[in-house]
XYZ file of C-alpha atoms in Angstrom:
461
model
C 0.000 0.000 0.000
C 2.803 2.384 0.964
C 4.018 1.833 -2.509
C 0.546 3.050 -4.180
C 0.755 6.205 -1.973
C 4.421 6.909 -3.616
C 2.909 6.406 -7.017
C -0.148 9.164 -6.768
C 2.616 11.286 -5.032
C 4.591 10.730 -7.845
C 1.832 11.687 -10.395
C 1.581 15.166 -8.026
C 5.740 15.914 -8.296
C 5.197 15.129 -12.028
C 3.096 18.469 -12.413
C 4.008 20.177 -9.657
C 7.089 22.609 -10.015
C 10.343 21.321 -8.578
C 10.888 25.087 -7.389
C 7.119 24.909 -5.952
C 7.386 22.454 -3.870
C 10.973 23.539 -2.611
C 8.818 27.145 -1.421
C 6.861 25.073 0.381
C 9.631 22.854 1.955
C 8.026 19.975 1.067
C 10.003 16.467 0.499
C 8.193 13.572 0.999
C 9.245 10.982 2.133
C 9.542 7.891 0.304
C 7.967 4.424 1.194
C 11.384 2.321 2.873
C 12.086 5.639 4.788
C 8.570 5.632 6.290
C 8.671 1.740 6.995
C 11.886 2.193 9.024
C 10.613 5.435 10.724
C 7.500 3.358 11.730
C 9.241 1.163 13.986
C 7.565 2.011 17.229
C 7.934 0.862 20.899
C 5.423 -1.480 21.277
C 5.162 -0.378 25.232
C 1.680 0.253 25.840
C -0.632 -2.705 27.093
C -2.618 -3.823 24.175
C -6.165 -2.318 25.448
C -4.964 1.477 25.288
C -6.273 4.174 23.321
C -2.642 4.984 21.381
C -2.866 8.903 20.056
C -0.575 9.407 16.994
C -0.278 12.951 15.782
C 1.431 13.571 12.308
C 2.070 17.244 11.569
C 2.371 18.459 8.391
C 1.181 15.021 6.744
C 1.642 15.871 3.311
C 0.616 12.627 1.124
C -0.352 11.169 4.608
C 2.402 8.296 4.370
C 4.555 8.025 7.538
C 0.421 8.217 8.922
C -0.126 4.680 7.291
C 2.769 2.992 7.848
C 2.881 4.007 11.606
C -0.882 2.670 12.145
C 0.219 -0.518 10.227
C 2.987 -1.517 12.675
C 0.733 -0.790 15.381
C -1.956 -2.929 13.783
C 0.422 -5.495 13.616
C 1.519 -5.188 17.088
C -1.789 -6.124 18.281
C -3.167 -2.856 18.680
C -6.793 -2.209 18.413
C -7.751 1.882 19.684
C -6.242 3.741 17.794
C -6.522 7.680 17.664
C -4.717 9.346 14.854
C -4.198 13.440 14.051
C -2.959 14.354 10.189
C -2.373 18.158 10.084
C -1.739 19.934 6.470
C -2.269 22.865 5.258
C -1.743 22.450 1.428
C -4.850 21.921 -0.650
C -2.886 20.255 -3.485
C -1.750 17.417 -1.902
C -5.117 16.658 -0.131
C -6.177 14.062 -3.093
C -3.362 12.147 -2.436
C -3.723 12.417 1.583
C -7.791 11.642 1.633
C -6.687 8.484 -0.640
C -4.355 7.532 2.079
C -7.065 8.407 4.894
C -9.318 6.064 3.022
C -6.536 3.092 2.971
C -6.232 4.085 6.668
C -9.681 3.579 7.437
C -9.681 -0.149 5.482
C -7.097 -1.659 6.775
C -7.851 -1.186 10.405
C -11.677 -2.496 9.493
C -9.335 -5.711 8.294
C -7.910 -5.623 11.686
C -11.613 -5.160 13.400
C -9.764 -2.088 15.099
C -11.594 0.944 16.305
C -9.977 3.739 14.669
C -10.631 7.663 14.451
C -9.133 9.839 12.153
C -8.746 13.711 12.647
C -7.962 15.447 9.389
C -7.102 19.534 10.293
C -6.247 21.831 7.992
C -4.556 24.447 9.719
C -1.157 26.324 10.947
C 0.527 23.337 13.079
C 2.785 25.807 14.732
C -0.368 27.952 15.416
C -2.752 25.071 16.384
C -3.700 24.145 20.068
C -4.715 20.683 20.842
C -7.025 19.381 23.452
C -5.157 16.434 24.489
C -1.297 14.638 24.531
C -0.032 12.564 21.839
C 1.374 8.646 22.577
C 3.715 8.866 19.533
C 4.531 11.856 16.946
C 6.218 11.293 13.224
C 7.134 13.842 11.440
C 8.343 14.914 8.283
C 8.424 18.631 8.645
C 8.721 21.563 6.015
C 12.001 22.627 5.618
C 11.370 26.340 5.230
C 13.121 29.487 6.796
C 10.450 32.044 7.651
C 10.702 36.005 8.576
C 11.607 36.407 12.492
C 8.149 38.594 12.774
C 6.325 35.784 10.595
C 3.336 34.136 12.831
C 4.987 31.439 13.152
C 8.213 33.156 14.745
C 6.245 35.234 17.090
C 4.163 32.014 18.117
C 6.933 30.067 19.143
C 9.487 32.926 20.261
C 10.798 30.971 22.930
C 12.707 29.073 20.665
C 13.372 31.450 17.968
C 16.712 32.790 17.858
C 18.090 34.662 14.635
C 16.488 32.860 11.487
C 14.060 30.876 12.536
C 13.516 27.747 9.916
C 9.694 25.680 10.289
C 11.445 22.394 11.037
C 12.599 23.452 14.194
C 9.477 25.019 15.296
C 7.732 21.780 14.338
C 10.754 19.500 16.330
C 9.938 22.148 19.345
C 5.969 22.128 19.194
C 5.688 18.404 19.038
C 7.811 17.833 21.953
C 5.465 20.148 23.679
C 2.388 17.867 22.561
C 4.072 14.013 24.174
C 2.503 13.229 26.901
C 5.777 11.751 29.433
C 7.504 8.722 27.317
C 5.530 9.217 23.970
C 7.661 8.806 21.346
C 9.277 11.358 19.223
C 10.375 10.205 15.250
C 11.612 12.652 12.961
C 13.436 13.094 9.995
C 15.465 16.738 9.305
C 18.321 17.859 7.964
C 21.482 17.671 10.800
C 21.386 21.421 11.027
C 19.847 21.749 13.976
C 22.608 19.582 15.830
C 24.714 22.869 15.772
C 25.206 26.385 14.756
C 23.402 29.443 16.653
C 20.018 29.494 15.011
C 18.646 26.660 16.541
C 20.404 27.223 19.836
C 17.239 27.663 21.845
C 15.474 24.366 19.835
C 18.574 22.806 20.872
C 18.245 23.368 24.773
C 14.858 22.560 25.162
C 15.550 19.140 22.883
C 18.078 18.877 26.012
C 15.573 19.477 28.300
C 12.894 17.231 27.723
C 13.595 14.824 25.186
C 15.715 11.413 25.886
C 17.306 10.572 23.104
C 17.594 6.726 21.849
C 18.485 6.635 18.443
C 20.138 8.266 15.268
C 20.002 7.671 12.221
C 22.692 8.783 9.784
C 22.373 8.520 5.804
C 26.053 8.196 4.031
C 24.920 10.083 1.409
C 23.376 13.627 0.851
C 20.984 12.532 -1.717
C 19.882 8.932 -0.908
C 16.337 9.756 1.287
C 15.410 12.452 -1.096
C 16.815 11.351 -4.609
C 16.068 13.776 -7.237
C 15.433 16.923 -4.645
C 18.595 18.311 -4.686
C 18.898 18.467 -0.870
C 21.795 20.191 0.290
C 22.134 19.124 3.695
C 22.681 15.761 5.337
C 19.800 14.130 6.699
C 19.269 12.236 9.677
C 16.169 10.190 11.387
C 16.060 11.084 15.621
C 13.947 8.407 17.397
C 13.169 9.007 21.357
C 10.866 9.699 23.948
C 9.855 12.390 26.063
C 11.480 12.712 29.645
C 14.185 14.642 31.608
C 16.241 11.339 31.919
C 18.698 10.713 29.276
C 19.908 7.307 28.856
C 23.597 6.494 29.585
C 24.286 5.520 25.359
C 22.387 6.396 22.850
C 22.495 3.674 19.266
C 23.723 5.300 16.344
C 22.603 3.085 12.807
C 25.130 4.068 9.651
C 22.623 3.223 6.572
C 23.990 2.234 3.585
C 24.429 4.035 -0.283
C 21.311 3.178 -1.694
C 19.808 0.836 0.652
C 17.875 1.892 3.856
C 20.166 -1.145 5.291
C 21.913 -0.830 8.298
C 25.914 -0.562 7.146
C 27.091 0.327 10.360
C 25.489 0.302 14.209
C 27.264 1.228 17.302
C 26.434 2.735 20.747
C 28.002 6.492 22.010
C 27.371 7.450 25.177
C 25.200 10.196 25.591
C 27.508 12.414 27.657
C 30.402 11.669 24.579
C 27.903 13.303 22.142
C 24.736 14.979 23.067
C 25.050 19.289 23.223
C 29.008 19.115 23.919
C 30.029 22.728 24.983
C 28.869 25.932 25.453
C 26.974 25.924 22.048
C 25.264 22.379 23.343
C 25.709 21.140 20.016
C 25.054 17.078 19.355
C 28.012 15.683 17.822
C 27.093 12.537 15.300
C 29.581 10.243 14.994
C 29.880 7.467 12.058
C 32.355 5.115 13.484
C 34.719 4.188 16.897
C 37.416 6.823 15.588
C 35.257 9.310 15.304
C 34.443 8.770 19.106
C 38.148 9.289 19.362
C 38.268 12.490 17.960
C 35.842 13.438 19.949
C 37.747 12.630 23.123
C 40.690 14.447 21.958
C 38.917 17.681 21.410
C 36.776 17.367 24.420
C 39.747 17.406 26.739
C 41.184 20.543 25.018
C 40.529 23.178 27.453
C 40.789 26.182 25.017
C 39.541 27.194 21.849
C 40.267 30.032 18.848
C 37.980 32.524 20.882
C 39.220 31.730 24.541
C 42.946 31.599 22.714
C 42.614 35.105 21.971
C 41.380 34.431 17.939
C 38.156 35.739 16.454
C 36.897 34.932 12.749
C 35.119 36.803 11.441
C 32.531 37.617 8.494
C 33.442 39.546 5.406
C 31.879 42.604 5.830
C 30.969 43.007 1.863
C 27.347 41.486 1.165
C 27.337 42.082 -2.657
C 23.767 42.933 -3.664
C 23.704 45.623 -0.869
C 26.822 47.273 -1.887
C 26.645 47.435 -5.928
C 27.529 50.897 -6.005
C 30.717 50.552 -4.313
C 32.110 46.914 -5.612
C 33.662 46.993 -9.419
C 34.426 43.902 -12.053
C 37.217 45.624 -13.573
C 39.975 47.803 -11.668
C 39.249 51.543 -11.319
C 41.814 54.084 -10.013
C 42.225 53.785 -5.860
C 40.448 50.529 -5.672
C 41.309 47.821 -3.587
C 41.330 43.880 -3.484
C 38.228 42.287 -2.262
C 38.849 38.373 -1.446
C 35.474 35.984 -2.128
C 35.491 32.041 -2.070
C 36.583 32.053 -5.979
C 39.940 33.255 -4.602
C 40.506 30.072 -2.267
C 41.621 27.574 -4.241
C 43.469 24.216 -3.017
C 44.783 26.179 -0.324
C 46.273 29.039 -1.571
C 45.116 32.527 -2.673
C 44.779 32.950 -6.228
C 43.814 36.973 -7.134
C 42.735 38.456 -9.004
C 40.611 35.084 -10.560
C 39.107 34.241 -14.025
C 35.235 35.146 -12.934
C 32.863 37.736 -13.981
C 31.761 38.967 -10.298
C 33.154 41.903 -8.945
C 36.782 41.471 -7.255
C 37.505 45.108 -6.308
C 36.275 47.814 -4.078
C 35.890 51.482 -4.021
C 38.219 52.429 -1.133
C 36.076 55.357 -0.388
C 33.391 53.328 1.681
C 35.088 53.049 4.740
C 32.719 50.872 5.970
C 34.210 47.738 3.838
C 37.726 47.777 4.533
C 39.906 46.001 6.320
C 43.794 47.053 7.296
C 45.380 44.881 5.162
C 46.867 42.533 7.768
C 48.266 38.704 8.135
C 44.927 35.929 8.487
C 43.676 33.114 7.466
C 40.591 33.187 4.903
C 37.723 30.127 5.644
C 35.062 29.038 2.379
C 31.656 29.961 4.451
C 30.482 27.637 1.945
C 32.064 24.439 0.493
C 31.300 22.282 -2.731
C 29.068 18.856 -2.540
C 32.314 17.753 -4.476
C 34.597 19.352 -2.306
C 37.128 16.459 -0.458
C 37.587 19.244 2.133
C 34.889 21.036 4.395
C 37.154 23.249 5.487
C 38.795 25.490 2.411
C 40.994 27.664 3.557
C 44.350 29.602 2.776
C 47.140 31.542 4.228
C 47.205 35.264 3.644
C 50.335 37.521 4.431
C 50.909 40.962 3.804
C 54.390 41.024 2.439
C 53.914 38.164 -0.762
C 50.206 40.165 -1.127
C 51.177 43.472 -2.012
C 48.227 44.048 -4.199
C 47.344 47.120 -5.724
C 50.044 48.702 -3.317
C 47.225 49.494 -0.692
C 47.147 49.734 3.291
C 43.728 47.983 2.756
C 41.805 44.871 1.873
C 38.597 43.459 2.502
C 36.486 40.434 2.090
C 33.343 39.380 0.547
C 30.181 37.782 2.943
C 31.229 34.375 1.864
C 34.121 34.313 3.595
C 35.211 34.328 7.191
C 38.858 35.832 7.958
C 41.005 35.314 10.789
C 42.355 37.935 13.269
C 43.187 38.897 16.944
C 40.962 39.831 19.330
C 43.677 42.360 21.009
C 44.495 43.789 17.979
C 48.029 43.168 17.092
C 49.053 41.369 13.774
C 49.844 37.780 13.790
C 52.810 36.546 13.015
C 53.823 34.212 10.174
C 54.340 31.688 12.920
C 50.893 31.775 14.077
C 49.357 31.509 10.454
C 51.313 28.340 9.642
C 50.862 26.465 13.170
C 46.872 27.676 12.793
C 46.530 26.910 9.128
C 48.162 23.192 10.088
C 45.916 22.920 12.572
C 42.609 23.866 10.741
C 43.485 21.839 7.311
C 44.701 18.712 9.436
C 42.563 15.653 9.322
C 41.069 15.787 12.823
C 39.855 19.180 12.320
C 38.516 18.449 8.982
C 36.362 15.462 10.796
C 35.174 17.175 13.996
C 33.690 19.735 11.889
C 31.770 17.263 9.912
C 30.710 15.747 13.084
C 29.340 19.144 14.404
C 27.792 20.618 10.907
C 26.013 18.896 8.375
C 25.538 21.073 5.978
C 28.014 22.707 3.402
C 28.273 26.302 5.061
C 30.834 26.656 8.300
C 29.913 29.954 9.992
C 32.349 32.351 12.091
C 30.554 31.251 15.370
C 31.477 27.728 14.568
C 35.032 28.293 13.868
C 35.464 30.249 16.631
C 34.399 27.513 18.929
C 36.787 25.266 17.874
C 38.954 23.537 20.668
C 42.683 24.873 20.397
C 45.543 23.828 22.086
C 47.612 26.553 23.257
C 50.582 27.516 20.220
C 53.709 29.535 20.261
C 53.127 32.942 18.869
């Protein structure tokens, strides 16, 4: 049955825009996903009422395969909430309702079936939820959107709808429902979803990850650009001493890899409470190593920071071809196998007007960090060295540095040394780094924030 509800979903992605459906941050999930996500506790005695709530349905699968598995369990009360809010999809979701409804009259179960269309973030429900699945849009909204000002208590810079959902449904588990979801990893890390993060750490115990090798294997075709992962647990203060971490395979939702981490190894390490997700034993390793380093760039006396030129709000002030008193302006194009290559072969602007004071920089020694990286890219990290006497470009006191890329300097002021740069530069393009960063950021982009909070052993300056 699962199978039929991928085929009329199908038929909907087949004349529905790509670019539609990506405004609506909708990706549904496909039928093996939804089997594995289905694999509930069966820890309720038989007779109860068991309350599923799944928000933001969409085609209304992970609904059906979750009431299966508890039809085959042995359950026979079954309560179940489906809450969407787009009208286009609701052919394929009433279809699924209807497949609901027969194959729990094949299992002489009672079973009632609450369809709502409207704002899950905004909706108040009149009673606690046994298990939640969720598949949730993956949309950034406006801080002073609805749904921002809603849920403000866990809104901190850009607020994306996945998180809100993660927080909401939490807030809707009755103590020791279960909790299923499927995001990207961003939320492990990285400021925005600090707040999400710390109530996650509050009242959720987590039991199990799940960690896709690929980028593109749940959502093939989609062009996702983060990693995705699966986060089974339940609701409660307690966290259990390990938590099971399940590796699945290239093309196969089979397990390639299981092991356990203890939660205190992995779960919100650090003052940014991040969850670390480990693929294998060494990785637990590295994590080790880092966690006993008492220091990092920030508390060393190191801050990175953000290229202060953001292109489409400067226009008037950033040039493609040299004019008289301009000066170099370093973007990602420039970093290139470790080394900076300027002026490139590229059509987007590569100088500045040195009159807007506001964009430059003393032209000093640093290191310049990618913000973003390549799905191709071997490296996560792409970085190079930059120092003032092999740059002497354009014969300026200045520099500065587009949006895209972070830059390197000290927080008292003074110029680092060539020493520095090279011990630093080792440091951030070794190995280790180049894994703990992937264990703390799934995505392509490394923010300043992020960098900064890297552990550092103490160097000679």
């Amino acid at each position: 049955m699962l199978r039929t509800i991928e085929m009329y979903t199908n038929e909907y992605k087949d004349t529905t825009q790509k670019e539609i459906r990506k405004k609506k941050g909708q990706f549904f999930t496909p039928a093996e996903v939804s089997m594995r996500m289905a694999a509930v506790e069966n820890k309720y005695p038989k007779n109860q009422l068991i309350r599923v709530l799944d928000p933001g349905a969409g085609n209304g699968i992970l609904s059906f395969a979750v009431i299966d598995k508890l039809l085959r369990s042995g359950y026979k009360r079954l309560d179940i909430t489906l809450i969407e809010t787009d009208t286009e999809i609701l052919p394929v979701l009433e279809y699924t309702i209807t497949k609901i409804r027969q194959i729990c009259e094949s299992y002489h179960a009672e079973c009632t079936i609450h369809y709502i269309d409207q704002n899950f973030v905004l909706w108040e429900s009149s009673c606690l939820y046994d298990i939640v699945i969720c598949n949730p849009p993956y949309m950034k909204v406006r801080k002073d959107s609805i749904e921002a000002t809603a849920m403000k208590a866990y809104v901190y810079g850009q607020p994306n709808l996945y998180g809100l959902f993660m927080a909401k449904a939490v807030e809707l588990l009755r103590d020791n429902g279960q909790y299923i979801f499927i995001t990207p990893r961003s939320w492990t890390s990285g400021k925005y979803f600090t707040k999400v993060r710390s109530f996650l750490q509050k009242e959720l115990n987590i039991k199990e990850i799940d960690l896709f090798s690929s980028r593109d294997e749940v959502f093939q075709g989609e062009k996702v650009l983060q990693e995705t992962m699966i986060l089974y647990g339940e609701k409660g203060q307690i966290q259990n001493e390990k938590i099971k971490i399940n590796i699945l395979k290239d093309g196969t939702l089979d397990t390639g890899n299981s092991f356990w981490a203890a939660a205190d190894q992995i779960k919100f390490k650090g003052s940014e409470q991040y969850l670390l997700l480990p693929e294998n034993e060494n990785d637990l390793k590295i994590i080790d190593i880092m966690s006993d380093m008492t220091d990092s760039f920030e508390s060393s006396g190191y801050h990175f920071k953000t290229g202060p030129v953001v292109e489409f709000r400067n226009l008037d002030h950033i040039h493609k071809i040299y004019q008289t008193g301009d000066i170099p302006m370093y973007r990602s194009i420039h970093i290139q196998n470790g080394t900076l290559q300027f002026p490139a072969d590229t059509q987007k602007a590569q100088y500045v007007s040195a009159d807007e004071e506001s964009l430059l920089i003393p032209k000093q020694n640093t290191i310049l960090v990618r913000r973003l990286s390549m799905k191709e890219d071997l490296k996560r990290i792409q970085a190079c060295k930059y120092f003032v006497d092999e740059n002497t470009d354009l014969n300026t006191e200045f520099m500065t540095v587009e949006n895209h890329v972070n830059y390197l300097t000290r927080k008292d002021g003074m110029e680092m040394t060539r020493n520095e740069i090279d011990q630093l530069f080792d440091i951030l393009m070794s190995d280790m780094y180049e894994r703990y960063i992937r264990l703390i950021n799934g995505s392509t982009q490394i923010n300043a924030g992020e960098l900064n909070k890297l552990p550092l052993q103490r160097i000679e300056r």
